[in-house]
PDB file of C-alpha atoms in Angstrom:
ATOM      1  CA  MET A   1      46.040  27.149  23.859  1.00  0.00           C
ATOM      2  CA  THR A   2      49.244  29.453  23.398  1.00  0.00           C
ATOM      3  CA  THR A   3      48.837  33.214  22.054  1.00  0.00           C
ATOM      4  CA  SER A   4      51.589  35.279  20.859  1.00  0.00           C
ATOM      5  CA  PRO A   5      51.947  38.481  21.911  1.00  0.00           C
ATOM      6  CA  GLY A   6      53.885  40.822  20.220  1.00  0.00           C
ATOM      7  CA  ARG A   7      53.572  41.173  16.113  1.00  0.00           C
ATOM      8  CA  GLY A   8      50.761  41.026  14.375  1.00  0.00           C
ATOM      9  CA  SER A   9      48.432  40.423  17.410  1.00  0.00           C
ATOM     10  CA  ARG A  10      46.694  44.085  18.137  1.00  0.00           C
ATOM     11  CA  PRO A  11      44.241  43.525  20.568  1.00  0.00           C
ATOM     12  CA  LEU A  12      40.615  43.569  19.055  1.00  0.00           C
ATOM     13  CA  ALA A  13      39.771  47.503  19.305  1.00  0.00           C
ATOM     14  CA  ALA A  14      36.442  48.274  21.159  1.00  0.00           C
ATOM     15  CA  SER A  15      36.020  48.254  17.207  1.00  0.00           C
ATOM     16  CA  ALA A  16      35.917  51.767  16.326  1.00  0.00           C
ATOM     17  CA  SER A  17      33.888  52.478  14.281  1.00  0.00           C
ATOM     18  CA  GLN A  18      34.629  53.271  10.576  1.00  0.00           C
ATOM     19  CA  ASP A  19      32.763  55.830   7.634  1.00  0.00           C
ATOM     20  CA  PRO A  20      30.535  53.752   5.103  1.00  0.00           C
ATOM     21  CA  GLU A  21      31.464  55.938   2.922  1.00  0.00           C
ATOM     22  CA  LEU A  22      35.159  54.604   2.743  1.00  0.00           C
ATOM     23  CA  LEU A  23      33.790  51.025   3.893  1.00  0.00           C
ATOM     24  CA  ARG A  24      31.707  50.376   0.809  1.00  0.00           C
ATOM     25  CA  ARG A  25      35.037  51.758  -1.604  1.00  0.00           C
ATOM     26  CA  LEU A  26      37.167  48.855   0.182  1.00  0.00           C
ATOM     27  CA  LEU A  27      34.402  46.125  -0.063  1.00  0.00           C
ATOM     28  CA  ARG A  28      34.590  47.484  -3.935  1.00  0.00           C
ATOM     29  CA  ALA A  29      38.763  46.474  -3.662  1.00  0.00           C
ATOM     30  CA  LYS A  30      37.804  43.312  -2.247  1.00  0.00           C
ATOM     31  CA  ASP A  31      34.957  42.742  -4.746  1.00  0.00           C
ATOM     32  CA  ARG A  32      38.005  42.995  -7.207  1.00  0.00           C
ATOM     33  CA  MET A  33      40.105  40.633  -5.638  1.00  0.00           C
ATOM     34  CA  ASP A  34      37.363  38.260  -5.759  1.00  0.00           C
ATOM     35  CA  ALA A  35      36.753  38.408  -9.229  1.00  0.00           C
ATOM     36  CA  ALA A  36      40.504  38.268 -10.404  1.00  0.00           C
ATOM     37  CA  SER A  37      42.088  36.309  -7.568  1.00  0.00           C
ATOM     38  CA  HIS A  38      44.723  35.062 -10.211  1.00  0.00           C
ATOM     39  CA  GLU A  39      45.692  38.037 -10.546  1.00  0.00           C
ATOM     40  CA  GLU A  40      48.423  40.026  -8.633  1.00  0.00           C
ATOM     41  CA  TRP A  41      47.007  42.774  -6.315  1.00  0.00           C
ATOM     42  CA  PRO A  42      49.802  45.002  -4.865  1.00  0.00           C
ATOM     43  CA  VAL A  43      48.429  47.563  -2.307  1.00  0.00           C
ATOM     44  CA  ARG A  44      49.162  50.107  -5.000  1.00  0.00           C
ATOM     45  CA  ARG A  45      46.427  48.846  -7.181  1.00  0.00           C
ATOM     46  CA  LEU A  46      43.644  47.639  -4.423  1.00  0.00           C
ATOM     47  CA  ALA A  47      44.240  51.467  -2.975  1.00  0.00           C
ATOM     48  CA  ARG A  48      43.525  52.687  -6.031  1.00  0.00           C
ATOM     49  CA  VAL A  49      40.377  50.706  -6.402  1.00  0.00           C
ATOM     50  CA  SER A  50      39.308  52.163  -2.928  1.00  0.00           C
ATOM     51  CA  CYS A  51      40.431  55.735  -3.587  1.00  0.00           C
ATOM     52  CA  VAL A  52      42.332  55.987  -0.594  1.00  0.00           C
ATOM     53  CA  SER A  53      46.428  55.890   0.096  1.00  0.00           C
ATOM     54  CA  GLU A  54      48.255  52.999   0.139  1.00  0.00           C
ATOM     55  CA  ALA A  55      48.961  53.298   3.834  1.00  0.00           C
ATOM     56  CA  HIS A  56      45.133  54.528   4.242  1.00  0.00           C
ATOM     57  CA  PHE A  57      44.281  51.186   2.680  1.00  0.00           C
ATOM     58  CA  ALA A  58      46.675  48.797   4.363  1.00  0.00           C
ATOM     59  CA  ARG A  59      45.250  49.501   7.531  1.00  0.00           C
ATOM     60  CA  SER A  60      41.427  50.130   6.729  1.00  0.00           C
ATOM     61  CA  PHE A  61      40.853  46.777   4.947  1.00  0.00           C
ATOM     62  CA  LYS A  62      42.326  44.792   8.314  1.00  0.00           C
ATOM     63  CA  ASP A  63      40.376  46.960  10.140  1.00  0.00           C
ATOM     64  CA  ALA A  64      37.224  46.138   8.310  1.00  0.00           C
ATOM     65  CA  PHE A  65      37.605  42.843   7.444  1.00  0.00           C
ATOM     66  CA  GLY A  66      39.752  41.352  10.273  1.00  0.00           C
ATOM     67  CA  VAL A  67      42.630  39.806   7.907  1.00  0.00           C
ATOM     68  CA  PRO A  68      45.367  42.129   5.935  1.00  0.00           C
ATOM     69  CA  PRO A  69      44.821  42.281   2.317  1.00  0.00           C
ATOM     70  CA  HIS A  70      46.935  40.138   1.222  1.00  0.00           C
ATOM     71  CA  ARG A  71      46.032  37.420   3.167  1.00  0.00           C
ATOM     72  CA  TYR A  72      42.474  37.376   2.427  1.00  0.00           C
ATOM     73  CA  LEU A  73      43.659  36.942  -1.462  1.00  0.00           C
ATOM     74  CA  LEU A  74      45.324  33.871  -0.219  1.00  0.00           C
ATOM     75  CA  THR A  75      42.068  32.562   1.290  1.00  0.00           C
ATOM     76  CA  ARG A  76      40.527  33.053  -1.975  1.00  0.00           C
ATOM     77  CA  ARG A  77      43.030  31.386  -3.905  1.00  0.00           C
ATOM     78  CA  ILE A  78      43.160  28.489  -1.791  1.00  0.00           C
ATOM     79  CA  GLU A  79      38.950  28.010  -1.952  1.00  0.00           C
ATOM     80  CA  ARG A  80      39.428  28.543  -5.821  1.00  0.00           C
ATOM     81  CA  ALA A  81      42.064  25.492  -5.995  1.00  0.00           C
ATOM     82  CA  THR A  82      40.212  23.505  -3.196  1.00  0.00           C
ATOM     83  CA  ALA A  83      37.274  23.694  -5.832  1.00  0.00           C
ATOM     84  CA  LEU A  84      38.863  22.888  -9.051  1.00  0.00           C
ATOM     85  CA  LEU A  85      40.629  20.059  -7.462  1.00  0.00           C
ATOM     86  CA  ARG A  86      37.012  18.527  -6.420  1.00  0.00           C
ATOM     87  CA  ASP A  87      34.846  20.043  -9.167  1.00  0.00           C
ATOM     88  CA  THR A  88      37.546  19.659 -12.408  1.00  0.00           C
ATOM     89  CA  ASP A  89      39.926  16.639 -13.295  1.00  0.00           C
ATOM     90  CA  LEU A  90      42.757  19.296 -14.104  1.00  0.00           C
ATOM     91  CA  PRO A  91      46.258  18.739 -13.360  1.00  0.00           C
ATOM     92  CA  ILE A  92      47.413  20.110 -10.223  1.00  0.00           C
ATOM     93  CA  THR A  93      50.202  22.239 -12.357  1.00  0.00           C
ATOM     94  CA  ASP A  94      47.223  23.883 -13.968  1.00  0.00           C
ATOM     95  CA  ILE A  95      45.581  24.737 -11.292  1.00  0.00           C
ATOM     96  CA  ALA A  96      48.424  26.086  -8.989  1.00  0.00           C
ATOM     97  CA  PHE A  97      48.637  28.025 -12.157  1.00  0.00           C
ATOM     98  CA  GLN A  98      45.245  29.501 -12.958  1.00  0.00           C
ATOM     99  CA  THR A  99      44.905  30.491  -9.290  1.00  0.00           C
ATOM    100  CA  GLY A 100      47.560  32.929  -9.303  1.00  0.00           C
ATOM    101  CA  TRP A 101      50.797  30.803  -8.151  1.00  0.00           C
ATOM    102  CA  LYS A 102      54.254  31.132  -9.856  1.00  0.00           C
ATOM    103  CA  SER A 103      55.565  27.720  -8.329  1.00  0.00           C
ATOM    104  CA  LEU A 104      53.877  23.892  -7.951  1.00  0.00           C
ATOM    105  CA  GLY A 105      56.398  23.873  -4.909  1.00  0.00           C
ATOM    106  CA  THR A 106      54.921  27.151  -3.535  1.00  0.00           C
ATOM    107  CA  PHE A 107      51.264  26.310  -4.307  1.00  0.00           C
ATOM    108  CA  GLY A 108      51.336  22.788  -2.672  1.00  0.00           C
ATOM    109  CA  ARG A 109      53.223  23.896   0.057  1.00  0.00           C
ATOM    110  CA  THR A 110      51.124  27.014   0.980  1.00  0.00           C
ATOM    111  CA  PHE A 111      48.015  24.895   0.234  1.00  0.00           C
ATOM    112  CA  ARG A 112      48.887  21.596   3.151  1.00  0.00           C
ATOM    113  CA  ASP A 113      50.392  24.837   5.542  1.00  0.00           C
ATOM    114  CA  ILE A 114      46.783  26.161   5.338  1.00  0.00           C
ATOM    115  CA  THR A 115      44.522  22.971   4.575  1.00  0.00           C
ATOM    116  CA  GLY A 116      46.672  20.488   6.789  1.00  0.00           C
ATOM    117  CA  GLU A 117      46.456  18.311   3.500  1.00  0.00           C
ATOM    118  CA  SER A 118      48.206  18.279  -0.174  1.00  0.00           C
ATOM    119  CA  PRO A 119      46.076  19.154  -3.087  1.00  0.00           C
ATOM    120  CA  GLY A 120      46.122  15.687  -4.152  1.00  0.00           C
ATOM    121  CA  ASP A 121      45.137  13.942  -1.103  1.00  0.00           C
ATOM    122  CA  LEU A 122      42.241  16.652  -1.061  1.00  0.00           C
ATOM    123  CA  ARG A 123      41.741  15.844  -4.326  1.00  0.00           C
ATOM    124  CA  SER A 124      40.605  12.105  -3.471  1.00  0.00           C
ATOM    125  CA  GLN A 125      39.215  13.326  -0.497  1.00  0.00           C
ATOM    126  CA  GLN A 126      36.331  15.103  -1.650  1.00  0.00           C
ATOM    127  CA  LYS A 127      35.426  13.615  -4.937  1.00  0.00           C
ATOM    128  CA  GLY A 128      31.803  12.522  -4.605  1.00  0.00           C
ATOM    129  CA  THR A 129      31.364  13.848  -1.036  1.00  0.00           C
ATOM    130  CA  LEU A 130      29.109  17.284  -1.620  1.00  0.00           C
ATOM    131  CA  HIS A 131      26.334  16.205  -3.333  1.00  0.00           C
ATOM    132  CA  GLU A 132      23.740  17.102  -0.319  1.00  0.00           C
ATOM    133  CA  LEU A 133      25.013  20.836  -1.595  1.00  0.00           C
ATOM    134  CA  GLU A 134      23.632  20.694  -5.083  1.00  0.00           C
ATOM    135  CA  ARG A 135      20.536  22.754  -4.294  1.00  0.00           C
ATOM    136  CA  VAL A 136      22.671  25.723  -2.970  1.00  0.00           C
ATOM    137  CA  PRO A 137      23.961  27.886  -5.181  1.00  0.00           C
ATOM    138  CA  ALA A 138      27.565  27.068  -6.484  1.00  0.00           C
ATOM    139  CA  CYS A 139      29.370  30.385  -5.098  1.00  0.00           C
ATOM    140  CA  PHE A 140      28.151  30.330  -1.752  1.00  0.00           C
ATOM    141  CA  VAL A 141      29.025  26.476  -0.819  1.00  0.00           C
ATOM    142  CA  SER A 142      32.346  27.908  -1.661  1.00  0.00           C
ATOM    143  CA  ALA A 143      32.199  30.919   0.302  1.00  0.00           C
ATOM    144  CA  ALA A 144      31.399  28.685   3.290  1.00  0.00           C
ATOM    145  CA  GLN A 145      34.467  26.360   2.203  1.00  0.00           C
ATOM    146  CA  ARG A 146      37.011  29.488   2.030  1.00  0.00           C
ATOM    147  CA  PRO A 147      39.695  28.590   4.868  1.00  0.00           C
ATOM    148  CA  ALA A 148      39.682  30.709   7.501  1.00  0.00           C
ATOM    149  CA  LEU A 149      42.980  32.025   7.573  1.00  0.00           C
ATOM    150  CA  THR A 150      43.397  34.471  10.880  1.00  0.00           C
ATOM    151  CA  ILE A 151      46.882  34.351  11.704  1.00  0.00           C
ATOM    152  CA  ALA A 152      49.829  34.530   8.738  1.00  0.00           C
ATOM    153  CA  VAL A 153      50.910  31.583   7.181  1.00  0.00           C
ATOM    154  CA  SER A 154      54.697  31.905   8.420  1.00  0.00           C
ATOM    155  CA  GLU A 155      53.343  31.563  11.898  1.00  0.00           C
ATOM    156  CA  LYS A 156      51.205  28.692  11.446  1.00  0.00           C
ATOM    157  CA  ARG A 157      54.139  27.129   9.961  1.00  0.00           C
ATOM    158  CA  ARG A 158      55.543  28.241  13.662  1.00  0.00           C
ATOM    159  CA  GLN A 159      52.605  27.190  15.822  1.00  0.00           C
ATOM    160  CA  GLU A 160      52.527  23.322  14.201  1.00  0.00           C
ATOM    161  CA  ALA A 161      56.160  23.190  14.620  1.00  0.00           C
ATOM    162  CA  ARG A 162      56.060  23.889  18.029  1.00  0.00           C
ATOM    163  CA  ASP A 163      52.915  21.336  18.559  1.00  0.00           C
ATOM    164  CA  ILE A 164      55.516  18.793  17.147  1.00  0.00           C
ATOM    165  CA  ASN A 165      58.048  19.546  19.664  1.00  0.00           C
ATOM    166  CA  ASP A 166      55.558  19.775  22.627  1.00  0.00           C
ATOM    167  CA  ALA A 167      53.696  17.015  21.786  1.00  0.00           C
ATOM    168  CA  SER A 168      55.674  14.924  24.139  1.00  0.00           C
ATOM    169  CA  GLU A 169      54.937  17.454  27.149  1.00  0.00           C
ATOM    170  CA  PRO A 170      52.361  16.303  29.291  1.00  0.00           C
ATOM    171  CA  GLU A 171      48.903  18.740  28.211  1.00  0.00           C
ATOM    172  CA  GLU A 172      48.428  21.477  30.675  1.00  0.00           C
ATOM    173  CA  ALA A 173      44.791  22.379  31.815  1.00  0.00           C
ATOM    174  CA  PRO A 174      43.633  25.222  31.318  1.00  0.00           C
TER     175      PRO A 174
ATOM    176  CA  MET B   1      -2.177  32.874  -2.539  1.00  0.00           C
ATOM    177  CA  SER B   2      -3.762  34.405   0.317  1.00  0.00           C
ATOM    178  CA  GLN B   3      -0.772  33.143   3.061  1.00  0.00           C
ATOM    179  CA  GLY B   4       2.839  33.370   2.962  1.00  0.00           C
ATOM    180  CA  ILE B   5       5.808  36.242   2.839  1.00  0.00           C
ATOM    181  CA  GLU B   6       4.462  39.659   1.474  1.00  0.00           C
ATOM    182  CA  VAL B   7       7.343  42.036   2.475  1.00  0.00           C
ATOM    183  CA  VAL B   8      11.477  41.265   2.877  1.00  0.00           C
ATOM    184  CA  GLY B   9      13.773  44.268   3.716  1.00  0.00           C
ATOM    185  CA  LEU B  10      16.673  45.504   2.801  1.00  0.00           C
ATOM    186  CA  TYR B  11      19.047  48.048   4.841  1.00  0.00           C
ATOM    187  CA  VAL B  12      20.278  50.766   2.649  1.00  0.00           C
ATOM    188  CA  ARG B  13      22.119  53.610   2.889  1.00  0.00           C
ATOM    189  CA  ASP B  14      19.861  56.535   0.956  1.00  0.00           C
ATOM    190  CA  GLN B  15      16.305  55.828   0.168  1.00  0.00           C
ATOM    191  CA  ASP B  16      16.020  58.044  -2.978  1.00  0.00           C
ATOM    192  CA  GLU B  17      19.521  56.507  -4.446  1.00  0.00           C
ATOM    193  CA  ALA B  18      18.071  52.744  -3.496  1.00  0.00           C
ATOM    194  CA  VAL B  19      14.918  53.828  -5.720  1.00  0.00           C
ATOM    195  CA  GLU B  20      17.107  55.233  -8.272  1.00  0.00           C
ATOM    196  CA  PHE B  21      18.907  51.953  -8.754  1.00  0.00           C
ATOM    197  CA  TYR B  22      16.224  49.341  -8.119  1.00  0.00           C
ATOM    198  CA  VAL B  23      13.412  50.931 -10.097  1.00  0.00           C
ATOM    199  CA  GLY B  24      15.742  52.863 -12.573  1.00  0.00           C
ATOM    200  CA  LYS B  25      18.383  50.274 -13.170  1.00  0.00           C
ATOM    201  CA  LEU B  26      16.595  46.621 -12.214  1.00  0.00           C
ATOM    202  CA  GLY B  27      12.935  47.706 -13.603  1.00  0.00           C
ATOM    203  CA  PHE B  28      11.379  47.436 -10.206  1.00  0.00           C
ATOM    204  CA  ARG B  29       8.360  49.291  -9.096  1.00  0.00           C
ATOM    205  CA  VAL B  30       7.583  51.355  -6.507  1.00  0.00           C
ATOM    206  CA  HIS B  31       4.610  49.722  -5.011  1.00  0.00           C
ATOM    207  CA  THR B  32       4.563  51.666  -1.450  1.00  0.00           C
ATOM    208  CA  ASP B  33       6.018  55.149  -0.466  1.00  0.00           C
ATOM    209  CA  ALA B  34       5.070  56.572   2.825  1.00  0.00           C
ATOM    210  CA  ARG B  35       6.490  58.896   4.960  1.00  0.00           C
ATOM    211  CA  ASN B  36       5.652  59.978   8.127  1.00  0.00           C
ATOM    212  CA  GLY B  37       7.632  63.064   9.652  1.00  0.00           C
ATOM    213  CA  ASN B  38      11.871  61.176   8.902  1.00  0.00           C
ATOM    214  CA  TYR B  39      10.253  57.897   8.462  1.00  0.00           C
ATOM    215  CA  ARG B  40       9.697  56.635   5.032  1.00  0.00           C
ATOM    216  CA  TRP B  41       8.027  53.054   4.399  1.00  0.00           C
ATOM    217  CA  LEU B  42       9.155  52.134   1.224  1.00  0.00           C
ATOM    218  CA  THR B  43       8.849  48.989  -1.004  1.00  0.00           C
ATOM    219  CA  VAL B  44       9.617  48.084  -4.372  1.00  0.00           C
ATOM    220  CA  GLN B  45       8.370  44.743  -6.724  1.00  0.00           C
ATOM    221  CA  HIS B  46       9.590  43.039  -9.318  1.00  0.00           C
ATOM    222  CA  PRO B  47       7.195  43.351 -12.178  1.00  0.00           C
ATOM    223  CA  GLU B  48       6.792  39.932 -12.413  1.00  0.00           C
ATOM    224  CA  GLN B  49       5.955  39.104  -8.978  1.00  0.00           C
ATOM    225  CA  PRO B  50       2.891  41.138  -7.750  1.00  0.00           C
ATOM    226  CA  SER B  51       2.998  39.049  -4.526  1.00  0.00           C
ATOM    227  CA  PHE B  52       5.708  40.079  -3.005  1.00  0.00           C
ATOM    228  CA  GLN B  53       7.300  43.405  -1.979  1.00  0.00           C
ATOM    229  CA  LEU B  54      11.237  44.372  -0.932  1.00  0.00           C
ATOM    230  CA  GLY B  55      11.469  46.774   1.784  1.00  0.00           C
ATOM    231  CA  LEU B  56      14.058  49.303   0.903  1.00  0.00           C
ATOM    232  CA  PHE B  57      14.588  50.925   4.558  1.00  0.00           C
ATOM    233  CA  ALA B  58      17.587  52.919   5.873  1.00  0.00           C
ATOM    234  CA  PRO B  59      18.587  51.929   9.697  1.00  0.00           C
ATOM    235  CA  GLU B  60      17.402  55.014  11.091  1.00  0.00           C
ATOM    236  CA  GLN B  61      16.422  56.178  14.978  1.00  0.00           C
ATOM    237  CA  PRO B  62      14.148  56.075  16.873  1.00  0.00           C
ATOM    238  CA  THR B  63      13.589  52.848  15.607  1.00  0.00           C
ATOM    239  CA  LEU B  64      17.230  51.744  16.071  1.00  0.00           C
ATOM    240  CA  ASP B  65      19.932  53.587  18.440  1.00  0.00           C
ATOM    241  CA  ALA B  66      22.728  55.546  17.413  1.00  0.00           C
ATOM    242  CA  ALA B  67      25.108  53.025  17.814  1.00  0.00           C
ATOM    243  CA  THR B  68      23.549  50.427  15.950  1.00  0.00           C
ATOM    244  CA  VAL B  69      22.284  52.568  13.175  1.00  0.00           C
ATOM    245  CA  GLN B  70      26.062  53.153  12.728  1.00  0.00           C
ATOM    246  CA  ALA B  71      26.857  49.331  13.350  1.00  0.00           C
ATOM    247  CA  MET B  72      24.192  48.471  10.434  1.00  0.00           C
ATOM    248  CA  ARG B  73      25.609  50.863   8.202  1.00  0.00           C
ATOM    249  CA  GLU B  74      28.822  50.026   8.553  1.00  0.00           C
ATOM    250  CA  ILE B  75      27.815  45.915   8.040  1.00  0.00           C
ATOM    251  CA  VAL B  76      26.004  47.171   4.648  1.00  0.00           C
ATOM    252  CA  ALA B  77      28.453  48.602   3.680  1.00  0.00           C
ATOM    253  CA  LYS B  78      31.113  45.818   4.314  1.00  0.00           C
ATOM    254  CA  GLY B  79      28.929  43.553   2.077  1.00  0.00           C
ATOM    255  CA  GLY B  80      28.071  41.936   5.648  1.00  0.00           C
ATOM    256  CA  MET B  81      24.223  41.134   5.008  1.00  0.00           C
ATOM    257  CA  PRO B  82      23.027  38.072   3.931  1.00  0.00           C
ATOM    258  CA  PRO B  83      23.046  37.110  -0.147  1.00  0.00           C
ATOM    259  CA  LEU B  84      19.884  37.849  -2.218  1.00  0.00           C
ATOM    260  CA  VAL B  85      18.917  35.851  -5.432  1.00  0.00           C
ATOM    261  CA  LEU B  86      17.273  37.305  -8.376  1.00  0.00           C
ATOM    262  CA  VAL B  87      15.905  34.960 -11.388  1.00  0.00           C
ATOM    263  CA  VAL B  88      16.399  36.049 -14.722  1.00  0.00           C
ATOM    264  CA  ASP B  89      15.439  34.251 -18.085  1.00  0.00           C
ATOM    265  CA  ASP B  90      18.556  35.493 -19.748  1.00  0.00           C
ATOM    266  CA  CYS B  91      21.227  36.044 -17.426  1.00  0.00           C
ATOM    267  CA  ARG B  92      23.921  37.295 -19.796  1.00  0.00           C
ATOM    268  CA  ALA B  93      21.611  39.506 -21.756  1.00  0.00           C
ATOM    269  CA  ALA B  94      20.384  40.780 -18.323  1.00  0.00           C
ATOM    270  CA  CYS B  95      23.690  41.501 -17.677  1.00  0.00           C
ATOM    271  CA  GLU B  96      24.540  43.126 -20.882  1.00  0.00           C
ATOM    272  CA  GLN B  97      21.377  45.770 -20.398  1.00  0.00           C
ATOM    273  CA  MET B  98      22.046  46.216 -16.477  1.00  0.00           C
ATOM    274  CA  ARG B  99      25.691  47.289 -16.772  1.00  0.00           C
ATOM    275  CA  SER B 100      24.545  49.839 -19.473  1.00  0.00           C
ATOM    276  CA  ARG B 101      22.426  51.233 -17.267  1.00  0.00           C
ATOM    277  CA  GLY B 102      25.296  51.381 -14.483  1.00  0.00           C
ATOM    278  CA  VAL B 103      25.048  48.480 -12.529  1.00  0.00           C
ATOM    279  CA  GLU B 104      28.225  47.587 -10.833  1.00  0.00           C
ATOM    280  CA  PHE B 105      28.854  43.678 -11.792  1.00  0.00           C
ATOM    281  CA  THR B 106      31.183  42.091  -9.179  1.00  0.00           C
ATOM    282  CA  GLN B 107      31.238  38.764 -11.123  1.00  0.00           C
ATOM    283  CA  GLU B 108      30.637  38.532 -14.746  1.00  0.00           C
ATOM    284  CA  PRO B 109      28.152  35.531 -16.158  1.00  0.00           C
ATOM    285  CA  ILE B 110      29.551  31.687 -15.767  1.00  0.00           C
ATOM    286  CA  ASP B 111      28.325  28.776 -16.801  1.00  0.00           C
ATOM    287  CA  ARG B 112      28.711  26.343 -14.019  1.00  0.00           C
ATOM    288  CA  TYR B 113      26.535  23.167 -13.492  1.00  0.00           C
ATOM    289  CA  GLY B 114      24.989  24.005 -16.288  1.00  0.00           C
ATOM    290  CA  ARG B 115      23.037  27.266 -15.241  1.00  0.00           C
ATOM    291  CA  VAL B 116      24.745  30.973 -16.017  1.00  0.00           C
ATOM    292  CA  ASP B 117      25.083  32.702 -12.802  1.00  0.00           C
ATOM    293  CA  ALA B 118      26.260  36.263 -12.256  1.00  0.00           C
ATOM    294  CA  SER B 119      27.057  38.964  -9.347  1.00  0.00           C
ATOM    295  CA  PHE B 120      26.258  42.624  -8.747  1.00  0.00           C
ATOM    296  CA  ARG B 121      26.202  44.561  -5.906  1.00  0.00           C
ATOM    297  CA  ASP B 122      23.577  47.976  -4.860  1.00  0.00           C
ATOM    298  CA  PRO B 123      25.293  51.718  -4.205  1.00  0.00           C
ATOM    299  CA  SER B 124      24.996  50.380  -0.818  1.00  0.00           C
ATOM    300  CA  GLY B 125      26.883  47.081  -0.556  1.00  0.00           C
ATOM    301  CA  ASN B 126      23.843  44.503  -0.622  1.00  0.00           C
ATOM    302  CA  GLY B 127      25.239  41.702  -2.596  1.00  0.00           C
ATOM    303  CA  TRP B 128      22.955  39.928  -5.600  1.00  0.00           C
ATOM    304  CA  LYS B 129      23.212  36.722  -7.236  1.00  0.00           C
ATOM    305  CA  MET B 130      21.681  36.688 -10.271  1.00  0.00           C
ATOM    306  CA  ILE B 131      20.867  32.783 -11.599  1.00  0.00           C
ATOM    307  CA  GLN B 132      19.268  31.860 -15.206  1.00  0.00           C
ATOM    308  CA  ALA B 133      15.701  30.400 -14.687  1.00  0.00           C
ATOM    309  CA  ARG B 134      16.164  26.152 -15.353  1.00  0.00           C
TER     310      ARG B 134
END
């Protein structure tokens, strides 16, 4: 497995402790994104919810929840789109706009980059495979199926491009 | 019932604040409030569920070491504790009433799969799902 040094790969500090009062206010911003992930959430708006400065917000949010706020929002949108693809017969265009994307193209591309499948493929595959989860409250099922977006989408694209280029070379033993 | 679960506890950041919330806003009753020095055993009960107590405990020394106390407080404040589910007869009415008492809802009541549900948090960060009884 390749790890890319440099940008964005700040080592996990021996988890410096954060003020619980601040964390509670950061959680409020996260909750607000959860409740309305289709809306625009610029850092200014989120910082206001948490009663902190914009610079402080972005850094503290990532320290607290492990991902930058905009990437967290992306995982929620994908999660919601996945649920709508699975549970409704809404046209994919409607789902794209309902979950906060401004264009169908961007939605389809981002969705595929994150989940590995196109929205249409995922829809046909998932229909009817989830009956055993009927007894679990829907919100928990949905959260459990949230994509784990530990790297930026752009980085994921680069990695996948590398993997394709590397495919012909023999695999190195760890 | 003579066997079964009697108490399940939550960690809260402040026990007075938690009583104000669970009793004053949700309508629970205090079952036990016993102190011994700094230690406080505090449980509340849903008025319609006399066999079950919800413990409202503070992560504290010496039960936990100082670093663990801090870690627990952070986890609770980040909403990292497991889900809690409250069942009510009428989710929208309950939401209305709780909101008028100042409860912070994180999800408005919505109808899905034939059941209405909503979400709220206690002041500490513990997340509740409120579901309408079938």
